[in-house]
Every structure is written in C-alpha cells, then in structure tokens.
Short mmCIF file of C-alpha atoms in Angstrom, two decimals:
data_model
loop_
_atom_site.label_atom_id
_atom_site.label_comp_id
_atom_site.label_asym_id
_atom_site.label_seq_id
_atom_site.Cartn_x
_atom_site.Cartn_y
_atom_site.Cartn_z
CA UNK A 100 -4.81 18.69 -24.83
CA UNK A 101 -2.24 17.64 -22.21
CA UNK A 102 -3.16 17.95 -18.57
CA UNK A 103 -1.18 20.65 -16.76
CA UNK A 104 0.98 19.20 -14.01
CA UNK A 105 2.05 20.99 -10.86
CA UNK A 106 5.72 21.16 -9.93
CA UNK A 107 6.43 19.80 -6.48
CA UNK A 108 9.55 18.88 -4.56
CA UNK A 109 9.69 15.62 -2.64
CA UNK A 110 11.62 14.94 0.55
CA UNK A 111 14.45 13.27 -1.35
CA UNK A 112 15.04 16.52 -3.25
CA UNK A 113 15.03 18.58 -0.06
CA UNK A 114 17.03 16.45 2.36
CA UNK A 115 20.33 18.26 1.75
CA UNK A 116 18.70 21.62 2.51
CA UNK A 117 16.52 20.53 5.43
CA UNK A 118 18.53 17.73 7.02
CA UNK A 119 18.31 18.18 10.83
CA UNK A 120 21.41 20.00 12.10
CA UNK A 121 21.70 17.74 15.14
CA UNK A 122 22.02 14.72 12.81
CA UNK A 123 24.77 16.12 10.60
CA UNK A 124 27.51 13.55 9.98
CA UNK A 125 25.53 10.62 11.40
CA UNK A 126 25.68 7.04 10.16
CA UNK A 127 22.57 6.24 8.11
CA UNK A 128 20.68 3.13 7.13
CA UNK A 129 18.38 3.78 4.16
CA UNK A 130 15.04 1.97 3.76
CA UNK A 131 14.51 2.10 0.02
CA UNK A 132 13.04 0.45 -3.08
CA UNK A 133 12.91 0.99 -6.89
CA UNK A 134 10.65 4.06 -6.73
CA UNK A 135 12.99 5.97 -4.39
CA UNK A 136 13.98 8.40 -7.15
CA UNK A 137 13.84 12.12 -7.85
CA UNK A 138 12.48 13.94 -10.90
CA UNK A 139 15.60 13.03 -12.88
CA UNK A 140 15.21 9.35 -11.90
CA UNK A 141 18.34 9.53 -9.73
CA UNK A 142 18.06 6.96 -6.97
CA UNK A 143 18.26 7.79 -3.27
CA UNK A 144 21.21 5.41 -2.82
CA UNK A 145 23.34 7.37 -5.30
CA UNK A 146 22.30 10.71 -3.83
CA UNK A 147 23.07 9.58 -0.29
CA UNK A 148 26.51 8.31 -1.27
CA UNK A 149 27.34 11.76 -2.70
CA UNK A 150 26.02 13.63 0.34
CA UNK A 151 28.48 15.30 2.71
CA UNK A 152 25.89 15.58 5.46
CA UNK A 153 25.52 11.89 6.24
CA UNK A 154 27.42 8.61 5.98
CA UNK A 155 25.49 5.82 4.27
CA UNK A 156 26.34 2.60 6.13
CA UNK A 157 23.49 0.16 5.39
CA UNK A 158 20.52 -0.45 3.12
CA UNK A 159 17.18 -1.95 4.11
CA UNK A 160 14.66 -3.34 1.64
CA UNK A 161 10.91 -4.02 2.06
CA UNK A 162 8.74 -6.56 0.23
CA UNK A 163 9.95 -7.07 -3.38
CA UNK A 164 13.50 -5.94 -2.51
CA UNK A 165 15.46 -2.73 -3.00
CA UNK A 166 15.31 -3.20 -6.78
CA UNK A 167 11.94 -4.95 -7.15
CA UNK A 168 13.58 -8.29 -7.85
CA UNK A 169 10.80 -10.51 -6.47
CA UNK A 170 7.92 -10.45 -8.98
CA UNK A 171 5.13 -12.12 -7.03
CA UNK A 172 3.75 -11.35 -3.59
CA UNK A 173 4.73 -13.37 -0.50
CA UNK A 174 8.15 -14.29 -1.94
CA UNK A 175 10.88 -13.75 0.64
CA UNK A 176 14.34 -12.51 -0.30
CA UNK A 177 17.72 -12.62 1.42
CA UNK A 178 20.09 -9.82 2.30
CA UNK A 179 23.33 -9.40 0.38
CA UNK A 180 26.36 -7.18 -0.20
CA UNK A 181 25.59 -4.61 -2.89
CA UNK A 182 28.19 -5.06 -5.63
CA UNK A 183 27.98 -1.46 -6.82
CA UNK A 184 28.52 0.22 -3.46
CA UNK A 185 29.87 -2.53 -1.20
CA UNK A 186 27.17 -1.67 1.32
CA UNK A 187 25.31 -4.40 3.22
CA UNK A 188 21.66 -4.82 2.22
CA UNK A 189 19.30 -6.17 4.89
CA UNK A 190 16.06 -7.88 3.93
CA UNK A 191 12.99 -6.87 5.93
CA UNK A 192 10.77 -9.32 4.08
CA UNK A 193 11.91 -12.69 5.38
CA UNK A 194 11.93 -14.33 8.81
CA UNK A 195 13.10 -10.84 9.84
CA UNK A 196 10.64 -7.99 9.27
CA UNK A 197 11.66 -5.83 12.22
CA UNK A 198 15.35 -4.81 12.08
CA UNK A 199 17.39 -6.85 14.52
CA UNK A 200 19.62 -5.02 17.03
CA UNK A 201 22.75 -6.19 15.19
CA UNK A 202 21.50 -4.48 12.02
CA UNK A 203 21.43 -1.15 13.88
CA UNK A 204 24.80 -1.43 15.65
CA UNK A 205 26.67 0.63 13.05
CA UNK A 206 24.00 3.24 12.29
CA UNK A 207 22.46 6.17 14.15
CA UNK A 208 19.47 6.89 11.93
CA UNK A 209 17.13 4.99 9.61
CA UNK A 210 15.99 7.16 6.70
CA UNK A 211 12.73 6.06 5.06
CA UNK A 212 12.22 6.87 1.37
CA UNK A 213 9.36 4.69 0.16
CA UNK A 214 6.63 5.42 -2.39
CA UNK A 215 3.42 4.18 -0.80
CA UNK A 216 0.14 3.85 -2.76
CA UNK A 217 -2.41 4.83 -0.11
CA UNK A 218 -3.83 1.43 0.87
CA UNK A 219 -3.59 -0.21 4.29
CA UNK A 220 -2.73 -3.61 2.81
CA UNK A 221 0.37 -2.32 1.03
CA UNK A 222 3.13 -3.53 3.35
CA UNK A 223 5.67 -0.71 2.98
CA UNK A 224 4.12 1.43 5.72
CA UNK A 225 4.24 -1.53 8.10
CA UNK A 226 7.91 -2.12 7.34
CA UNK A 227 8.37 1.57 8.23
CA UNK A 228 6.36 0.99 11.42
CA UNK A 229 8.61 -1.92 12.42
CA UNK A 230 11.70 0.21 11.74
CA UNK A 231 10.24 2.91 13.99
CA UNK A 232 9.64 0.32 16.69
CA UNK A 233 13.20 -0.99 16.40
CA UNK A 234 14.66 2.51 16.52
CA UNK A 235 12.55 3.36 19.58
CA UNK A 236 13.85 0.20 21.27
CA UNK A 237 17.49 0.95 20.40
CA UNK A 238 17.57 4.73 20.91
CA UNK A 239 18.06 5.42 17.20
CA UNK A 240 16.39 8.16 15.14
CA UNK A 241 14.02 8.03 12.16
CA UNK A 242 13.89 10.50 9.27
CA UNK A 243 11.09 10.21 6.67
CA UNK A 244 11.53 11.73 3.22
CA UNK A 245 7.95 12.38 2.27
CA UNK A 246 6.27 11.53 -1.05
CA UNK A 247 2.75 11.98 -2.47
CA UNK A 248 -0.12 9.65 -1.78
CA UNK A 249 -0.78 8.70 -5.44
CA UNK A 250 -4.56 8.46 -4.98
CA UNK A 251 -4.78 11.77 -3.18
CA UNK A 252 -5.03 12.82 0.43
CA UNK A 253 -8.65 13.90 0.72
CA UNK A 254 -10.61 10.63 0.25
CA UNK A 255 -10.76 7.82 2.81
CA UNK A 256 -12.78 4.61 2.61
CA UNK A 257 -13.30 1.24 4.19
CA UNK A 258 -13.29 -0.30 7.66
CA UNK A 259 -10.75 0.57 10.35
CA UNK A 260 -8.61 -2.35 11.52
CA UNK A 261 -9.88 -4.26 14.54
CA UNK A 262 -6.56 -4.75 16.34
CA UNK A 263 -7.51 -8.35 17.07
CA UNK A 264 -6.87 -8.90 13.34
CA UNK A 265 -3.54 -7.09 13.20
CA UNK A 266 -1.01 -8.62 10.81
CA UNK A 267 1.80 -7.62 8.46
CA UNK A 268 -0.82 -6.19 6.06
CA UNK A 269 -2.39 -4.08 8.85
CA UNK A 270 -0.54 -3.41 12.10
CA UNK A 271 -2.42 -0.34 13.28
CA UNK A 272 -6.02 0.88 13.35
CA UNK A 273 -6.40 2.89 10.14
CA UNK A 274 -8.98 2.56 7.31
CA UNK A 275 -8.22 0.67 4.11
CA UNK A 276 -7.87 3.83 2.01
CA UNK A 277 -6.18 6.10 4.52
CA UNK A 278 -5.67 9.34 2.55
CA UNK A 279 -2.29 10.07 4.18
CA UNK A 280 1.28 10.43 2.95
CA UNK A 281 4.09 8.26 4.28
CA UNK A 282 5.20 11.17 6.46
CA UNK A 283 1.70 11.65 7.85
CA UNK A 284 1.38 7.94 8.62
CA UNK A 285 4.75 8.20 10.38
CA UNK A 286 3.50 11.25 12.30
CA UNK A 287 0.48 9.22 13.46
CA UNK A 288 2.61 6.21 14.44
CA UNK A 289 5.18 8.26 16.34
CA UNK A 290 2.62 10.18 18.39
CA UNK A 291 0.26 7.28 19.06
CA UNK A 292 2.78 4.48 19.68
CA UNK A 293 6.39 5.71 19.95
CA UNK A 294 6.35 8.94 21.99
CA UNK A 295 10.05 8.69 22.92
CA UNK A 296 11.30 8.07 19.39
CA UNK A 297 13.52 10.78 17.88
CA UNK A 298 11.53 11.47 14.73
CA UNK A 299 11.89 13.87 11.82
CA UNK A 300 9.96 14.44 8.58
CA UNK A 301 11.32 16.27 5.56
CA UNK A 302 8.02 17.30 3.96
CA UNK A 303 7.27 18.01 0.32
CA UNK A 304 6.89 21.46 -1.17
CA UNK A 305 3.92 22.20 -3.41
CA UNK A 306 1.83 19.08 -2.73
CA UNK A 307 -1.82 19.48 -1.73
CA UNK A 308 -4.35 16.94 -0.48
CA UNK A 309 -6.57 16.96 -3.57
CA UNK A 310 -3.69 16.09 -5.91
CA UNK A 311 -3.51 12.71 -7.57
CA UNK A 312 -0.14 11.48 -8.76
CA UNK A 313 -0.76 12.60 -12.34
CA UNK A 314 -1.49 16.12 -11.07
CA UNK A 315 2.20 16.34 -10.15
CA UNK A 316 5.21 16.48 -12.46
CA UNK A 317 6.77 13.36 -10.92
CA UNK A 318 7.58 10.31 -13.06
CA UNK A 319 5.70 7.11 -12.15
CA UNK A 320 8.12 4.36 -11.18
CA UNK A 321 6.60 1.02 -10.20
CA UNK A 322 6.90 0.76 -6.40
CA UNK A 323 6.33 -3.00 -6.79
CA UNK A 324 6.19 -5.26 -9.86
CA UNK A 325 2.41 -5.57 -9.89
CA UNK A 326 1.74 -1.86 -9.46
CA UNK A 327 2.45 -0.70 -13.05
CA UNK A 328 0.20 2.37 -13.25
CA UNK A 329 -1.79 4.92 -11.29
CA UNK A 330 -4.96 3.11 -12.47
CA UNK A 331 -3.69 0.01 -10.67
CA UNK A 332 -3.20 1.97 -7.46
CA UNK A 333 -6.68 3.48 -7.81
CA UNK A 334 -8.48 0.12 -7.85
CA UNK A 335 -6.13 -1.61 -5.40
CA UNK A 336 -7.94 -0.60 -2.15
CA UNK A 337 -10.80 -2.89 -3.20
CA UNK A 338 -9.28 -5.38 -5.57
CA UNK A 339 -6.60 -6.57 -3.15
CA UNK A 340 -9.47 -8.25 -1.26
CA UNK A 341 -9.47 -10.88 -4.01
CA UNK A 342 -6.17 -12.17 -2.63
CA UNK A 343 -8.28 -13.61 0.19
CA UNK A 344 -10.28 -15.77 -2.25
CA UNK A 345 -9.84 -18.26 -5.09
CA UNK A 346 -10.47 -15.47 -7.62
CA UNK A 347 -7.58 -14.27 -9.74
CA UNK A 348 -6.78 -10.63 -9.03
CA UNK A 349 -5.09 -10.41 -12.41
CA UNK A 350 -1.54 -11.24 -11.39
CA UNK A 351 0.15 -12.76 -14.39
CA UNK A 352 -1.63 -10.35 -16.76
CA UNK A 353 -0.58 -6.94 -18.04
CA UNK A 354 -3.30 -5.22 -15.95
CA UNK A 355 -3.09 -6.70 -12.42
CA UNK A 356 -5.99 -5.75 -10.11
CA UNK A 357 -7.86 -4.14 -13.01
CA UNK A 358 -8.52 -7.59 -14.52
CA UNK A 359 -10.12 -10.29 -12.38
CA UNK A 360 -11.94 -13.60 -12.73
CA UNK A 361 -11.75 -17.38 -12.52
CA UNK A 362 -12.25 -20.40 -14.83
CA UNK A 363 -15.79 -20.96 -13.53
CA UNK A 364 -17.07 -17.41 -14.28
CA UNK A 365 -19.29 -16.42 -17.21
CA UNK A 366 -18.28 -12.78 -17.89
CA UNK A 367 -21.67 -11.62 -19.18
CA UNK A 368 -23.49 -13.24 -16.27
CA UNK A 369 -21.13 -11.58 -13.78
CA UNK A 370 -21.39 -8.09 -15.28
CA UNK A 371 -25.18 -8.30 -15.30
CA UNK A 372 -25.05 -8.99 -11.56
CA UNK A 373 -22.55 -6.17 -10.92
CA UNK A 374 -24.82 -3.64 -12.65
CA UNK A 375 -27.47 -4.23 -9.98
CA UNK A 376 -25.19 -2.61 -7.37
CA UNK A 377 -25.22 0.73 -9.25
CA UNK A 378 -21.58 1.43 -8.43
CA UNK A 379 -20.42 5.00 -9.03
CA UNK A 380 -17.58 6.02 -11.33
CA UNK A 381 -16.90 2.59 -12.81
CA UNK A 382 -17.97 0.26 -15.63
CA UNK A 383 -16.92 -3.32 -16.39
CA UNK A 384 -15.87 -4.93 -19.67
CA UNK A 385 -16.40 -8.69 -20.02
CA UNK A 386 -13.28 -10.61 -21.02
CA UNK A 387 -11.35 -13.85 -20.90
CA UNK A 388 -7.70 -13.99 -19.85
CA UNK A 389 -4.95 -16.52 -19.19
CA UNK A 390 -2.57 -15.74 -16.30
CA UNK A 391 1.11 -16.47 -16.89
CA UNK A 392 1.79 -16.97 -13.17
CA UNK A 393 0.08 -17.14 -9.76
CA UNK A 394 -3.57 -18.32 -9.59
CA UNK A 395 -4.78 -20.38 -12.58
CA UNK A 396 -1.47 -20.24 -14.46
CA UNK A 397 -2.13 -21.17 -18.07
CA UNK A 398 -5.88 -21.60 -17.57
CA UNK A 399 -8.53 -19.56 -19.36
CA UNK A 400 -10.46 -17.43 -16.89
CA UNK A 401 -13.72 -15.59 -17.42
CA UNK A 402 -14.09 -12.25 -15.75
CA UNK A 403 -13.98 -8.51 -16.33
CA UNK A 404 -11.79 -5.48 -16.60
CA UNK A 405 -12.48 -2.38 -14.51
CA UNK A 406 -12.71 0.99 -16.22
CA UNK A 407 -12.85 4.06 -13.98
CA UNK A 408 -15.09 6.78 -15.42
CA UNK A 409 -14.92 9.23 -12.50
CA UNK A 410 -12.16 8.61 -9.99
CA UNK A 411 -13.51 11.15 -7.50
CA UNK A 412 -16.83 9.28 -7.28
CA UNK A 413 -15.33 5.79 -7.61
CA UNK A 414 -15.29 3.80 -4.36
CA UNK A 415 -12.69 1.06 -4.77
CA UNK A 416 -13.37 -0.76 -1.50
CA UNK A 417 -17.12 -0.86 -2.10
CA UNK A 418 -16.45 -2.08 -5.64
CA UNK A 419 -14.20 -4.89 -4.39
CA UNK A 420 -16.83 -5.98 -1.88
CA UNK A 421 -19.52 -5.91 -4.60
CA UNK A 422 -17.39 -8.22 -6.77
CA UNK A 423 -16.91 -10.67 -3.90
CA UNK A 424 -20.62 -10.61 -3.07
CA UNK A 425 -21.62 -11.11 -6.72
CA UNK A 426 -19.32 -14.09 -7.30
CA UNK A 427 -20.17 -15.60 -3.89
CA UNK A 428 -23.88 -15.45 -4.76
CA UNK A 429 -23.60 -16.53 -8.40
CA UNK A 430 -21.19 -19.44 -7.88
CA UNK A 431 -21.62 -20.80 -4.35
CA UNK A 432 -20.42 -24.24 -5.44
CA UNK A 433 -17.11 -22.85 -6.74
CA UNK A 434 -16.31 -19.68 -4.79
CA UNK A 435 -13.95 -20.20 -1.84
CA UNK A 436 -12.26 -18.09 0.79
CA UNK A 437 -8.51 -18.68 0.79
CA UNK A 438 -7.11 -20.42 3.87
CA UNK A 439 -3.92 -19.51 5.78
CA UNK A 440 -1.03 -18.96 5.61
CA UNK A 441 -1.09 -15.47 4.19
CA UNK A 442 1.54 -12.75 4.74
CA UNK A 443 2.94 -14.45 7.86
CA UNK A 444 -0.52 -15.01 9.37
CA UNK A 445 -1.04 -18.74 9.98
CA UNK A 446 -4.34 -18.83 11.88
CA UNK A 447 -6.77 -16.13 10.76
CA UNK A 448 -8.48 -16.21 7.37
CA UNK A 449 -6.68 -14.09 4.73
CA UNK A 450 -9.89 -12.21 3.90
CA UNK A 451 -10.25 -11.31 7.59
CA UNK A 452 -6.74 -9.87 7.93
CA UNK A 453 -7.27 -7.92 4.70
CA UNK A 454 -10.65 -6.54 5.79
CA UNK A 455 -9.33 -6.01 9.31
CA UNK A 456 -12.21 -7.97 10.83
CA UNK A 457 -14.33 -11.08 10.27
CA UNK A 458 -17.53 -9.08 9.94
CA UNK A 459 -17.14 -8.44 6.21
CA UNK A 460 -16.76 -12.14 5.40
CA UNK A 461 -19.68 -13.10 7.64
CA UNK A 462 -21.92 -10.41 6.17
CA UNK A 463 -21.22 -11.66 2.64
CA UNK A 464 -21.96 -15.21 3.75
CA UNK A 465 -25.23 -14.10 5.37
CA UNK A 466 -26.33 -12.21 2.26
CA UNK A 467 -26.32 -8.76 3.85
CA UNK A 468 -26.80 -5.85 1.45
CA UNK A 469 -23.96 -3.63 0.26
CA UNK A 470 -25.84 -0.68 1.78
CA UNK A 471 -25.89 -2.34 5.20
CA UNK A 472 -22.17 -3.19 5.04
CA UNK A 473 -21.15 0.26 3.85
CA UNK A 474 -23.03 1.84 6.75
CA UNK A 475 -20.97 0.09 9.43
CA UNK A 476 -17.59 0.62 7.79
CA UNK A 477 -18.51 4.28 7.19
CA UNK A 478 -19.17 4.68 10.93
CA UNK A 479 -15.70 3.31 11.67
CA UNK A 480 -14.07 5.51 9.05
CA UNK A 481 -15.73 8.67 10.34
CA UNK A 482 -14.59 7.95 13.91
CA UNK A 483 -11.00 7.63 12.72
CA UNK A 484 -11.14 10.99 10.93
CA UNK A 485 -10.83 12.82 14.25
CA UNK A 486 -7.53 11.03 14.92
CA UNK A 487 -6.30 11.40 11.35
CA UNK A 488 -6.76 15.17 11.25
CA UNK A 489 -4.31 15.65 14.12
CA UNK A 490 -1.45 14.29 12.05
CA UNK A 491 -1.98 15.79 8.62
CA UNK A 492 0.81 18.01 7.29
CA UNK A 493 -0.57 19.41 4.03
CA UNK A 494 -3.53 21.62 3.21
CA UNK A 495 -6.23 21.00 0.62
#
C-alpha cells in the first residue's frame, strides 16, 4: 500500500503571486543549485527568466555548483558565463564565499532558493548567511523561497555551536540537527545578526513541522552529489562527524553516510560493540566495501551499513558519536582524528569544527560514557529552543 502524500506548494511555486510589491521590476541575483525545482522539475532559473516581475541578472552557486558538477566535498569551482542564458554565474565556493561588492553592483536583490537537509554542517545555509551579510553591507535586499526541512521540523539534536569554533560548516550558534526550514533559519539570522537588512520570505503552503520529505508530494532531487536519498539525509547529522576522522563515511559507494568503515575494522567485532550502546531506531549490517574515490580508494574496508527501523526514535548525532567511540576504543592503534585543513579552517581540528566544540573529542578520548555526553549536549539544545521558537513560521 502506497503512503499517502500531502500536496504542498513551495516558495518557488508562489513567488509570482506573493512577490513583494515594492520589489517589482528589480534586478535579481539567484542563489541556486540542482534541487531548485518545482513539482514539474522546472528549474528556478528557467522560471525566473520567464517572469515579468523581476529581471534575472546574475546567478550564484554554493558548494557543488549550480548544477552539482563537483562530485566530492571540498572541491572549489570557478564562476563562468552560462551558455544557455548568457548570464554570469558567480562561485561562492572558492576563495570567495561571501559575495564581493562588484558581484552586487548590477543587482538589487539576492533570491535564495536552496534545498537544505536540516543539518548544521551542510554548507548551503552558511552561503545564505554570507549573502545576507553582503546584502546588509551593500544595502541590498534578500528574498528566501522556502522549502521543506527533509527530516522534519519538530526534532532537534546535538550540541549548539560554541562560537569560538565557528567555521564555514557552522557560522552561528544552532544545534547540529536544527529542525528549521531555510526560511526559518533566515528569519533567525536576520533578527539576531542583520536587523537593518531588507528581508522577505515567501513561505510554503501546506507544510507542517511533523512532515518528513516523503510525507509531501515533492520529487527528491539530489541537493548535492552525495545526498542521493532521504535516508542519507536522515543519518547525515551524525555520520558527517566521520569526515573529521580517518574512517570512510561511505563516499565512493552507492550509499554514502549509510555505509562506513576502514581497512582495519572487523565488521562483526564492531557491530558487537555498537549493540552495547542500545541505540534506538537503528540496526547495523556488517559488510565489506571498496570506495571508488575519496578515503581508501580501491581498498577493501570492513564496516557496517545503517538501517533505520524507527526514524522518529532514531538519534543520528548520538549514533554517530557511538560509532566514533566504538572505533576509538576498539582500534586505538589505528583510529585517528583528521588534521586541518578542512572546509577553509586551517588551525582547529576538523572534528572540533564539526562538533562545534572540542569537548566531544576530549570526552571520547577520556572514555566518557555516551550518557554523560548526551546530557551536556541536551542541556545546550534545550537552551537554544527558546531562541528557535521565536523564528518558526509553520505549525505542527
């Protein structure tokens, strides 16, 4: 029996109807990527070109480019002239991550249409943040076309960023799994950091906080090359932590972030250790795999695949920490924390910028229990909830 899906309308499908009157006829720069499509898979670029309410003058692309050209993470790309439209495309994943003043000379508004996946590490919201900062500096406006948080808007998890560990994977103090839409994140950023910015949101119709992406009738389009499915997005808030180690997070396989391991791991031994944590909503299958790129290219790795049995009870961040703790304890002679550079951070440890603090790494090294660690990040998360609630747009 097929699951019933709820019809919603996203900001891209409502911008013609709800475009701010004061911005009619303005020159627009569009921050976009491959998943910036409507129900009919029509891309925002094509829809903006047809619009009589605005003039599309520039395109901006985040990590992985406007078409998802760069497969791996941390691969920069250069701007270019789009052959199809003749419009200049600016890269915001290179030496330039905040739009330069010259990029904004010929536009009045940056429109943001990005499909986020609900995790603090995912860099698209920080590219949006830098665009908001640039527009505040230059007296330009921002319009966000809102989209669903694929993993829902009612569950949050993980530590809140210590601003001393701010980086391109975490610029502001929010928890790892933030439970907000792109528009709600923008609402938080505008009110907390850019009070003078001219800011508009075109919200969705029909979306509610408890909805996961597959509760909607929207098509899944990969927002980045290693985010192929909703299952990937569901485990990502914990499994991205592996990027801060010498463990493969499954890049170079057909199930990135769901598959993980390393050449020195015995799968059965690892799964036996993971069972002792009594993690909710998840089971692990032992396996061997051979990545085609990134860590351990062409080498046989032992590890496991994650299977989610109850996504409402599943805690991805806790699961990711349990995996790190298990491998750290089982293989102390082989396990290593990755060293900088990582996502433009050249001093701090990658695991620290991902966790948003150095406490997580030090607790694992000291052998602290998962229960002890979860208690302190839960305290941080609960404190942030008071701030978060002020900026939510949608009901449950």
